[in-house]
Amino acid sequence: MADVKDFISNDPIAWCPGCGDFGILNALKAALVKLGRKPKDIVIASGIGQAAKLPHYIKCNCINGLHGRSLSYASAVKIANRELTVLVTTGDGDCYGEGGNHFIHNIRRNTDITVIVHNNQIYALTKGQASPSTDEGYVTKVQTQGVISEPIRALEMAIVLGAGFVARGYSADMEHLSWLILEGIEHKGFSLVEVLQPCVSFNKKNTYEWYSKRIYKANDDPAYDPGNYVAALQKASEWGDRIPIGIIYKAEKASYEEKSGLNKRPPLVEEKIDDIDITGILKEYA
Amino acid sequence: MTIKISGEAGQGMQAISTALAKVFKKAGLHIFMNQDFMSRIRGGNNFSQLRVSERPVFTLKGKSDITVCLDKGSISIHKPDMAEKGIMITDRQKFGTEETGPGFFDAPFYDMAKKAGGSELFANSAACGVAAGITKISFRLVEEALKEIFADKPADVIKINIAAAKLGYDFSAKYFRSDAFAVKEGAAAGNLLMNGNEAITLGAIRGGCKFYSAYPMSPSTSIMENLSRYAKDFNIIVEQAEDEIAAINMIIGASFAGVRSMCATSGGGFALMVEGLSLAGMLETPIVAVDAQRPAPATGFPTRTEQADLDFLIHAGHGEFARAVFAPGTVEEAFYLTVKAFNLAEKYQIPVLIMTDQHLADSSRDIDPFDMDKAKVERHIISKEDSKKVTGYKRYQLTETGVSPMAVPSWIEDVIYADSDEHTEEGHITEDGKIRMSMVDKRFYKKMALLSREVEEPTAYNLSGADMVLVGFGSTYGVMKEACEATQGKKLGFIHLSQVWPFPSDHIAGLLKRAKKAVTVENNAGAQLAKLIRRSTGIEVDGSILKYDGRPFNADFLKEKASEAVNNGRR
Ligand SMILES: Cc1ncc(C[n+]2csc(CCOP(=O)(O)OP(=O)(O)O)c2C)c(N)n1
Ligand code: SF4
């Protein structure tokens, strides 16, 4: 049985005290303890941003690469070795802004990865410019007259693009969030877990208080069926006085590994490559 | 002998030139075949050139002996390039043209196509038969070749193609009595007919590539297509990425997980990959990336050739890190260097770039079968077996050589941290200046020093006697070789580089010292090689023969330019 101690990293944490990222880190650790796999069998990929530093603060394999590109290498890690549990920790800017194209196409690709988006509705690491999910009207040093672009509707996008698992959590509700992460990992295919994550330094609007007042648990309503596409889209579109958290949409579909046939053979990394015989195909050129 | 087949896009020039190439190859002759296409699917003017010889051939000639025109437009386009005693095959009846005289052979191949039981679509096969008939080659070989080319077509389609070719062949036998273009059987039977991209594909398979990701871009796309054909048999995953940025980042991910991976693109796509290239340098993940160059900037000439990415490839990427850049000159080198690229990338945990161009990518030549002993996989990661013994693993452990042992995630009990921020030996983010310096030394200086020690030696030909030495890289190997061989009195020699980074400075300096005069031969406008030689060795060459019309050099053109340069050189 895994223990939370197994996942302790001794790298000093560089987040601000009170940052919502701590809640996500703890929820992730709790989920991984429940998952019961060894740290060596888990890879966490990340891009650049405050959220993207997370893999250093937990003991798992880590590939901390470029701003926006984490989904690309995460998917490929899974393709290379389907036996690994692959997670991504990314910011809303990293995932929906710089990495927007990869967000779209990795949902379509549907490798079995779990993507945790720390949504603080701001670019934190670069000190407070608007992100794709900053509320309209929010004033920053760049958006001096307030943001004029509409915020991205990432959960709706994910559902429409065919993601089989779309959830939203709240970093201050660790138990609920760790449940969502574990469900995401156990869902086969691309799983999106967006987390409302207060940034105490640069987002003066969407604070703990602001979120706490608005969130409610969608799955507490027994009538809500996350398997219903239309209802899920409706739920995902709610934003304002009431913000739903929980499993918003869930559907079974074939993963990349299944469709490509990867699941029926040993992981690619196990392939013997020392003396590959190509004489058979050379005949085609004779 | 050079045969040119010309027509509009969509008329099947490639099919018949390939068929003819097969015919002559079966007869034991040597082949060089090149496609010249426009960036369109229908119309325009496309042509294939096929050189057939009793001696090995590496390049194109300026003039063609037999020109087959599948449309009227081809006549005026290619007339100026007919050899003095060459012949042009046309269908006067179909084209409504008047050309007569000794240089023209009128053959109603459109009519033959219909007579063979098909539509005009089969005119290419009829014309193929006409051309084959002129060379007096045995029809049995034509039949065999057509069967192979159309192997995946229904039986009746194959039959009509053969019937059309037979009509053409018999027509020539009857009306073209001269032996002027008759070929003798050669001794090169058993060779393979292959182009550069095919060789790279096979090199990747042999080199252990199990993951390939790319975004389509001419002239690199056929690598992805070829690899896809074999993917199932060799358990390779070929993933068409959403863009080149994703492609390179995907192969970095697969490589991090222990799988040999490759991507290919052309200059514009490579521009998008540059950030990822730098990531591979920082993470120290081995990758192999191919740039099949085409004329640029921006979109340039999508289907044509150039060598203007030399400076770009050796410098691409922000920051300083080690890399190797190969520039294969022949189909064989494309194969062997691709295998080597995978070994070298893994040995030093660096990106290895293969710089080719449309000319090498799409030109086929007959080659001896590959020697598999010279194409062996050398692994440099910690094997699964040895992984069990690993403790206290540090991804970026500082070692004497600068190379840290590379472990595969989940094979070792420890976890692996790979980071694109400056990092400690453990792979955690740091801002420590001292650590920074040792990491830069590791990634850059130390690895470059090791790479320099095993750089591919340039090929040198006839340096001592020559009045003039040509110096080139990549696809100009063949044209330099033939231009030198064809000059009387050993007046020309050449040096060819199949690796341009690390630059083989000592080799080149040594070789150039033996040359009376030297000029670079480059398919670019900036004389990038000449400048690179000067930067790396301090030696200034006597000039450069540059071609940047998007077309490859041919032996006649180069010979002429070289003899001009002998007279005008300015050392
Ligand atoms: C190519 C590139 N562009 C810009 C940056 C600078 N940058 C680093 S993080 C970041 C935004 C981070 O915002 P987000 O992803 O929302 O993460 P957060 O810091 O808010 O957790 C930017 C713009 C970069 N590192 N790389
Ligand atoms: S700047 Fe914001 S997101 Fe970053 S660590 Fe501080 S509170 Fe967290």
PDB file of N, CA, C and O in Angstrom, chain B residues 500-556:
ATOM      1  N   VAL B 500      28.202  18.762 -41.275  1.00  0.00           N
ATOM      2  CA  VAL B 500      28.579  20.177 -41.273  1.00  0.00           C
ATOM      3  C   VAL B 500      28.660  20.759 -39.871  1.00  0.00           C
ATOM      4  O   VAL B 500      29.073  21.901 -39.687  1.00  0.00           O
ATOM      5  N   TRP B 501      28.224  19.949 -38.865  1.00  0.00           N
ATOM      6  CA  TRP B 501      28.340  20.419 -37.482  1.00  0.00           C
ATOM      7  C   TRP B 501      28.474  19.244 -36.561  1.00  0.00           C
ATOM      8  O   TRP B 501      27.696  18.319 -36.699  1.00  0.00           O
ATOM      9  N   PRO B 502      29.424  19.217 -35.635  1.00  0.00           N
ATOM     10  CA  PRO B 502      30.506  20.177 -35.537  1.00  0.00           C
ATOM     11  C   PRO B 502      31.246  20.249 -36.864  1.00  0.00           C
ATOM     12  O   PRO B 502      31.422  19.228 -37.521  1.00  0.00           O
ATOM     13  N   PHE B 503      31.712  21.428 -37.211  1.00  0.00           N
ATOM     14  CA  PHE B 503      32.367  21.579 -38.503  1.00  0.00           C
ATOM     15  C   PHE B 503      33.730  20.887 -38.462  1.00  0.00           C
ATOM     16  O   PHE B 503      34.501  21.097 -37.535  1.00  0.00           O
ATOM     17  N   PRO B 504      34.010  20.031 -39.458  1.00  0.00           N
ATOM     18  CA  PRO B 504      35.289  19.307 -39.433  1.00  0.00           C
ATOM     19  C   PRO B 504      36.441  20.224 -39.832  1.00  0.00           C
ATOM     20  O   PRO B 504      37.087  20.038 -40.867  1.00  0.00           O
ATOM     21  N   SER B 505      36.709  21.192 -38.991  1.00  0.00           N
ATOM     22  CA  SER B 505      37.659  22.273 -39.333  1.00  0.00           C
ATOM     23  C   SER B 505      39.049  21.752 -39.684  1.00  0.00           C
ATOM     24  O   SER B 505      39.639  22.181 -40.677  1.00  0.00           O
ATOM     25  N   ASP B 506      39.561  20.845 -38.839  1.00  0.00           N
ATOM     26  CA  ASP B 506      40.926  20.373 -39.081  1.00  0.00           C
ATOM     27  C   ASP B 506      41.025  19.637 -40.409  1.00  0.00           C
ATOM     28  O   ASP B 506      41.956  19.848 -41.182  1.00  0.00           O
ATOM     29  N   HIS B 507      40.042  18.762 -40.648  1.00  0.00           N
ATOM     30  CA  HIS B 507      40.041  18.026 -41.916  1.00  0.00           C
ATOM     31  C   HIS B 507      40.019  18.992 -43.090  1.00  0.00           C
ATOM     32  O   HIS B 507      40.795  18.872 -44.031  1.00  0.00           O
ATOM     33  N   ILE B 508      39.090  19.937 -43.026  1.00  0.00           N
ATOM     34  CA  ILE B 508      38.911  20.842 -44.162  1.00  0.00           C
ATOM     35  C   ILE B 508      40.155  21.713 -44.357  1.00  0.00           C
ATOM     36  O   ILE B 508      40.636  21.898 -45.472  1.00  0.00           O
ATOM     37  N   ALA B 509      40.697  22.204 -43.260  1.00  0.00           N
ATOM     38  CA  ALA B 509      41.899  23.039 -43.379  1.00  0.00           C
ATOM     39  C   ALA B 509      43.019  22.233 -44.041  1.00  0.00           C
ATOM     40  O   ALA B 509      43.692  22.721 -44.957  1.00  0.00           O
ATOM     41  N   GLY B 510      43.182  20.990 -43.593  1.00  0.00           N
ATOM     42  CA  GLY B 510      44.221  20.132 -44.162  1.00  0.00           C
ATOM     43  C   GLY B 510      44.005  19.884 -45.639  1.00  0.00           C
ATOM     44  O   GLY B 510      44.944  19.963 -46.443  1.00  0.00           O
ATOM     45  N   LEU B 511      42.793  19.626 -46.007  1.00  0.00           N
ATOM     46  CA  LEU B 511      42.493  19.331 -47.410  1.00  0.00           C
ATOM     47  C   LEU B 511      42.665  20.572 -48.283  1.00  0.00           C
ATOM     48  O   LEU B 511      43.228  20.511 -49.378  1.00  0.00           O
ATOM     49  N   LEU B 512      42.172  21.694 -47.779  1.00  0.00           N
ATOM     50  CA  LEU B 512      42.242  22.912 -48.595  1.00  0.00           C
ATOM     51  C   LEU B 512      43.689  23.360 -48.826  1.00  0.00           C
ATOM     52  O   LEU B 512      43.997  23.969 -49.848  1.00  0.00           O
ATOM     53  N   LYS B 513      44.539  23.048 -47.867  1.00  0.00           N
ATOM     54  CA  LYS B 513      45.954  23.411 -48.043  1.00  0.00           C
ATOM     55  C   LYS B 513      46.542  22.723 -49.267  1.00  0.00           C
ATOM     56  O   LYS B 513      47.462  23.220 -49.882  1.00  0.00           O
ATOM     57  N   ARG B 514      45.984  21.553 -49.590  1.00  0.00           N
ATOM     58  CA  ARG B 514      46.526  20.812 -50.736  1.00  0.00           C
ATOM     59  C   ARG B 514      45.940  21.286 -52.065  1.00  0.00           C
ATOM     60  O   ARG B 514      46.364  20.833 -53.123  1.00  0.00           O
ATOM     61  N   ALA B 515      44.957  22.148 -51.993  1.00  0.00           N
ATOM     62  CA  ALA B 515      44.286  22.580 -53.233  1.00  0.00           C
ATOM     63  C   ALA B 515      44.912  23.851 -53.781  1.00  0.00           C
ATOM     64  O   ALA B 515      45.207  24.780 -53.032  1.00  0.00           O
ATOM     65  N   LYS B 516      45.126  23.874 -55.098  1.00  0.00           N
ATOM     66  CA  LYS B 516      45.651  25.089 -55.720  1.00  0.00           C
ATOM     67  C   LYS B 516      44.654  26.222 -55.608  1.00  0.00           C
ATOM     68  O   LYS B 516      44.979  27.351 -55.276  1.00  0.00           O
ATOM     69  N   LYS B 517      43.423  25.881 -55.959  1.00  0.00           N
ATOM     70  CA  LYS B 517      42.330  26.848 -55.890  1.00  0.00           C
ATOM     71  C   LYS B 517      41.104  26.097 -55.420  1.00  0.00           C
ATOM     72  O   LYS B 517      40.958  24.916 -55.731  1.00  0.00           O
ATOM     73  N   ALA B 518      40.217  26.774 -54.714  1.00  0.00           N
ATOM     74  CA  ALA B 518      39.003  26.083 -54.259  1.00  0.00           C
ATOM     75  C   ALA B 518      37.803  26.999 -54.385  1.00  0.00           C
ATOM     76  O   ALA B 518      37.882  28.197 -54.093  1.00  0.00           O
ATOM     77  N   VAL B 519      36.699  26.437 -54.862  1.00  0.00           N
ATOM     78  CA  VAL B 519      35.440  27.199 -54.872  1.00  0.00           C
ATOM     79  C   VAL B 519      34.352  26.313 -54.263  1.00  0.00           C
ATOM     80  O   VAL B 519      34.380  25.095 -54.405  1.00  0.00           O
ATOM     81  N   THR B 520      33.422  26.922 -53.572  1.00  0.00           N
ATOM     82  CA  THR B 520      32.307  26.137 -53.047  1.00  0.00           C
ATOM     83  C   THR B 520      31.219  26.028 -54.104  1.00  0.00           C
ATOM     84  O   THR B 520      31.084  26.892 -54.976  1.00  0.00           O
ATOM     85  N   VAL B 521      30.489  24.938 -54.019  1.00  0.00           N
ATOM     86  CA  VAL B 521      29.365  24.682 -54.923  1.00  0.00           C
ATOM     87  C   VAL B 521      28.126  24.589 -54.052  1.00  0.00           C
ATOM     88  O   VAL B 521      28.009  23.691 -53.222  1.00  0.00           O
ATOM     89  N   GLU B 522      27.229  25.547 -54.176  1.00  0.00           N
ATOM     90  CA  GLU B 522      26.114  25.591 -53.232  1.00  0.00           C
ATOM     91  C   GLU B 522      24.811  25.949 -53.922  1.00  0.00           C
ATOM     92  O   GLU B 522      24.766  26.846 -54.753  1.00  0.00           O
ATOM     93  N   ASN B 523      23.761  25.251 -53.528  1.00  0.00           N
ATOM     94  CA  ASN B 523      22.420  25.588 -54.010  1.00  0.00           C
ATOM     95  C   ASN B 523      21.806  26.674 -53.116  1.00  0.00           C
ATOM     96  O   ASN B 523      20.755  26.496 -52.502  1.00  0.00           O
ATOM     97  N   ASN B 524      22.524  27.777 -52.993  1.00  0.00           N
ATOM     98  CA  ASN B 524      21.981  28.903 -52.232  1.00  0.00           C
ATOM     99  C   ASN B 524      22.598  30.185 -52.764  1.00  0.00           C
ATOM    100  O   ASN B 524      23.494  30.138 -53.610  1.00  0.00           O
ATOM    101  N   ALA B 525      22.119  31.316 -52.269  1.00  0.00           N
ATOM    102  CA  ALA B 525      22.599  32.592 -52.794  1.00  0.00           C
ATOM    103  C   ALA B 525      23.664  33.216 -51.909  1.00  0.00           C
ATOM    104  O   ALA B 525      24.382  34.111 -52.319  1.00  0.00           O
ATOM    105  N   GLY B 526      23.764  32.750 -50.673  1.00  0.00           N
ATOM    106  CA  GLY B 526      24.612  33.443 -49.712  1.00  0.00           C
ATOM    107  C   GLY B 526      25.999  32.855 -49.545  1.00  0.00           C
ATOM    108  O   GLY B 526      26.745  33.325 -48.695  1.00  0.00           O
ATOM    109  N   ALA B 527      26.329  31.847 -50.318  1.00  0.00           N
ATOM    110  CA  ALA B 527      27.633  31.171 -50.163  1.00  0.00           C
ATOM    111  C   ALA B 527      27.859  30.813 -48.694  1.00  0.00           C
ATOM    112  O   ALA B 527      28.894  31.116 -48.099  1.00  0.00           O
ATOM    113  N   GLN B 528      26.870  30.177 -48.119  1.00  0.00           N
ATOM    114  CA  GLN B 528      26.907  29.912 -46.674  1.00  0.00           C
ATOM    115  C   GLN B 528      28.059  28.981 -46.294  1.00  0.00           C
ATOM    116  O   GLN B 528      28.659  29.136 -45.231  1.00  0.00           O
ATOM    117  N   LEU B 529      28.367  28.027 -47.173  1.00  0.00           N
ATOM    118  CA  LEU B 529      29.463  27.108 -46.848  1.00  0.00           C
ATOM    119  C   LEU B 529      30.799  27.840 -46.870  1.00  0.00           C
ATOM    120  O   LEU B 529      31.636  27.651 -45.993  1.00  0.00           O
ATOM    121  N   ALA B 530      30.965  28.693 -47.881  1.00  0.00           N
ATOM    122  CA  ALA B 530      32.215  29.436 -47.984  1.00  0.00           C
ATOM    123  C   ALA B 530      32.442  30.248 -46.707  1.00  0.00           C
ATOM    124  O   ALA B 530      33.547  30.291 -46.156  1.00  0.00           O
ATOM    125  N   LYS B 531      31.383  30.862 -46.207  1.00  0.00           N
ATOM    126  CA  LYS B 531      31.522  31.684 -44.997  1.00  0.00           C
ATOM    127  C   LYS B 531      31.778  30.813 -43.775  1.00  0.00           C
ATOM    128  O   LYS B 531      32.525  31.184 -42.877  1.00  0.00           O
ATOM    129  N   LEU B 532      31.137  29.648 -43.757  1.00  0.00           N
ATOM    130  CA  LEU B 532      31.342  28.732 -42.634  1.00  0.00           C
ATOM    131  C   LEU B 532      32.785  28.232 -42.608  1.00  0.00           C
ATOM    132  O   LEU B 532      33.397  28.114 -41.546  1.00  0.00           O
ATOM    133  N   ILE B 533      33.332  27.986 -43.787  1.00  0.00           N
ATOM    134  CA  ILE B 533      34.731  27.554 -43.862  1.00  0.00           C
ATOM    135  C   ILE B 533      35.642  28.656 -43.319  1.00  0.00           C
ATOM    136  O   ILE B 533      36.540  28.413 -42.529  1.00  0.00           O
ATOM    137  N   ARG B 534      35.330  29.879 -43.712  1.00  0.00           N
ATOM    138  CA  ARG B 534      36.180  30.977 -43.246  1.00  0.00           C
ATOM    139  C   ARG B 534      36.073  31.149 -41.727  1.00  0.00           C
ATOM    140  O   ARG B 534      37.073  31.300 -41.036  1.00  0.00           O
ATOM    141  N   ARG B 535      34.844  31.109 -41.227  1.00  0.00           N
ATOM    142  CA  ARG B 535      34.651  31.240 -39.772  1.00  0.00           C
ATOM    143  C   ARG B 535      35.380  30.132 -39.008  1.00  0.00           C
ATOM    144  O   ARG B 535      35.895  30.353 -37.932  1.00  0.00           O
ATOM    145  N   SER B 536      35.359  28.925 -39.581  1.00  0.00           N
ATOM    146  CA  SER B 536      35.861  27.786 -38.817  1.00  0.00           C
ATOM    147  C   SER B 536      37.346  27.542 -39.009  1.00  0.00           C
ATOM    148  O   SER B 536      37.986  26.960 -38.150  1.00  0.00           O
ATOM    149  N   THR B 537      37.900  27.952 -40.169  1.00  0.00           N
ATOM    150  CA  THR B 537      39.302  27.624 -40.441  1.00  0.00           C
ATOM    151  C   THR B 537      40.139  28.856 -40.749  1.00  0.00           C
ATOM    152  O   THR B 537      41.365  28.766 -40.818  1.00  0.00           O
ATOM    153  N   GLY B 538      39.503  29.967 -40.969  1.00  0.00           N
ATOM    154  CA  GLY B 538      40.232  31.163 -41.365  1.00  0.00           C
ATOM    155  C   GLY B 538      40.612  31.174 -42.839  1.00  0.00           C
ATOM    156  O   GLY B 538      41.194  32.125 -43.331  1.00  0.00           O
ATOM    157  N   ILE B 539      40.243  30.110 -43.545  1.00  0.00           N
ATOM    158  CA  ILE B 539      40.623  30.036 -44.962  1.00  0.00           C
ATOM    159  C   ILE B 539      39.524  30.639 -45.835  1.00  0.00           C
ATOM    160  O   ILE B 539      38.341  30.307 -45.683  1.00  0.00           O
ATOM    161  N   GLU B 540      39.940  31.495 -46.716  1.00  0.00           N
ATOM    162  CA  GLU B 540      38.973  32.075 -47.643  1.00  0.00           C
ATOM    163  C   GLU B 540      39.064  31.332 -48.978  1.00  0.00           C
ATOM    164  O   GLU B 540      40.141  31.280 -49.575  1.00  0.00           O
ATOM    165  N   VAL B 541      37.982  30.751 -49.411  1.00  0.00           N
ATOM    166  CA  VAL B 541      38.026  30.058 -50.698  1.00  0.00           C
ATOM    167  C   VAL B 541      38.045  31.086 -51.824  1.00  0.00           C
ATOM    168  O   VAL B 541      37.809  32.272 -51.602  1.00  0.00           O
ATOM    169  N   ASP B 542      38.333  30.607 -53.047  1.00  0.00           N
ATOM    170  CA  ASP B 542      38.528  31.541 -54.155  1.00  0.00           C
ATOM    171  C   ASP B 542      37.246  31.976 -54.834  1.00  0.00           C
ATOM    172  O   ASP B 542      37.271  32.719 -55.806  1.00  0.00           O
ATOM    173  N   GLY B 543      36.136  31.479 -54.341  1.00  0.00           N
ATOM    174  CA  GLY B 543      34.864  31.886 -54.934  1.00  0.00           C
ATOM    175  C   GLY B 543      33.825  30.833 -54.680  1.00  0.00           C
ATOM    176  O   GLY B 543      34.088  29.832 -53.998  1.00  0.00           O
ATOM    177  N   SER B 544      32.636  31.058 -55.221  1.00  0.00           N
ATOM    178  CA  SER B 544      31.549  30.110 -55.012  1.00  0.00           C
ATOM    179  C   SER B 544      30.725  30.012 -56.284  1.00  0.00           C
ATOM    180  O   SER B 544      30.491  31.018 -56.955  1.00  0.00           O
ATOM    181  N   ILE B 545      30.336  28.799 -56.600  1.00  0.00           N
ATOM    182  CA  ILE B 545      29.408  28.602 -57.715  1.00  0.00           C
ATOM    183  C   ILE B 545      28.043  28.399 -57.084  1.00  0.00           C
ATOM    184  O   ILE B 545      27.814  27.405 -56.386  1.00  0.00           O
ATOM    185  N   LEU B 546      27.191  29.356 -57.297  1.00  0.00           N
ATOM    186  CA  LEU B 546      25.914  29.345 -56.586  1.00  0.00           C
ATOM    187  C   LEU B 546      24.760  29.153 -57.556  1.00  0.00           C
ATOM    188  O   LEU B 546      24.783  29.664 -58.675  1.00  0.00           O
ATOM    189  N   LYS B 547      23.759  28.417 -57.130  1.00  0.00           N
ATOM    190  CA  LYS B 547      22.576  28.228 -57.967  1.00  0.00           C
ATOM    191  C   LYS B 547      21.379  28.347 -57.048  1.00  0.00           C
ATOM    192  O   LYS B 547      21.275  27.612 -56.074  1.00  0.00           O
ATOM    193  N   TYR B 548      20.505  29.293 -57.345  1.00  0.00           N
ATOM    194  CA  TYR B 548      19.370  29.486 -56.450  1.00  0.00           C
ATOM    195  C   TYR B 548      18.081  29.744 -57.232  1.00  0.00           C
ATOM    196  O   TYR B 548      17.243  30.543 -56.858  1.00  0.00           O
ATOM    197  N   ASP B 549      17.965  29.021 -58.365  1.00  0.00           N
ATOM    198  CA  ASP B 549      16.735  29.109 -59.152  1.00  0.00           C
ATOM    199  C   ASP B 549      15.748  28.024 -58.724  1.00  0.00           C
ATOM    200  O   ASP B 549      14.742  27.806 -59.386  1.00  0.00           O
ATOM    201  N   GLY B 550      16.081  27.319 -57.662  1.00  0.00           N
ATOM    202  CA  GLY B 550      15.183  26.264 -57.183  1.00  0.00           C
ATOM    203  C   GLY B 550      15.399  24.939 -57.880  1.00  0.00           C
ATOM    204  O   GLY B 550      14.720  23.966 -57.587  1.00  0.00           O
ATOM    205  N   ARG B 551      16.331  24.916 -58.824  1.00  0.00           N
ATOM    206  CA  ARG B 551      16.613  23.691 -59.573  1.00  0.00           C
ATOM    207  C   ARG B 551      17.984  23.164 -59.155  1.00  0.00           C
ATOM    208  O   ARG B 551      18.869  23.953 -58.823  1.00  0.00           O
ATOM    209  N   PRO B 552      18.156  21.849 -59.232  1.00  0.00           N
ATOM    210  CA  PRO B 552      19.461  21.295 -58.858  1.00  0.00           C
ATOM    211  C   PRO B 552      20.521  21.620 -59.913  1.00  0.00           C
ATOM    212  O   PRO B 552      20.199  21.972 -61.049  1.00  0.00           O
ATOM    213  N   PHE B 553      21.770  21.485 -59.538  1.00  0.00           N
ATOM    214  CA  PHE B 553      22.865  21.566 -60.506  1.00  0.00           C
ATOM    215  C   PHE B 553      22.770  20.377 -61.445  1.00  0.00           C
ATOM    216  O   PHE B 553      22.224  19.339 -61.096  1.00  0.00           O
ATOM    217  N   ASN B 554      23.325  20.512 -62.643  1.00  0.00           N
ATOM    218  CA  ASN B 554      23.563  19.321 -63.445  1.00  0.00           C
ATOM    219  C   ASN B 554      25.037  19.326 -63.845  1.00  0.00           C
ATOM    220  O   ASN B 554      25.720  20.351 -63.750  1.00  0.00           O
ATOM    221  N   ALA B 555      25.502  18.149 -64.263  1.00  0.00           N
ATOM    222  CA  ALA B 555      26.946  17.972 -64.462  1.00  0.00           C
ATOM    223  C   ALA B 555      27.498  18.930 -65.510  1.00  0.00           C
ATOM    224  O   ALA B 555      28.574  19.508 -65.335  1.00  0.00           O
ATOM    225  N   ASP B 556      26.764  19.144 -66.606  1.00  0.00           N
ATOM    226  CA  ASP B 556      27.257  20.005 -67.675  1.00  0.00           C
ATOM    227  C   ASP B 556      27.400  21.449 -67.204  1.00  0.00           C
ATOM    228  O   ASP B 556      28.386  22.122 -67.447  1.00  0.00           O
TER     229      ASP B 556
END
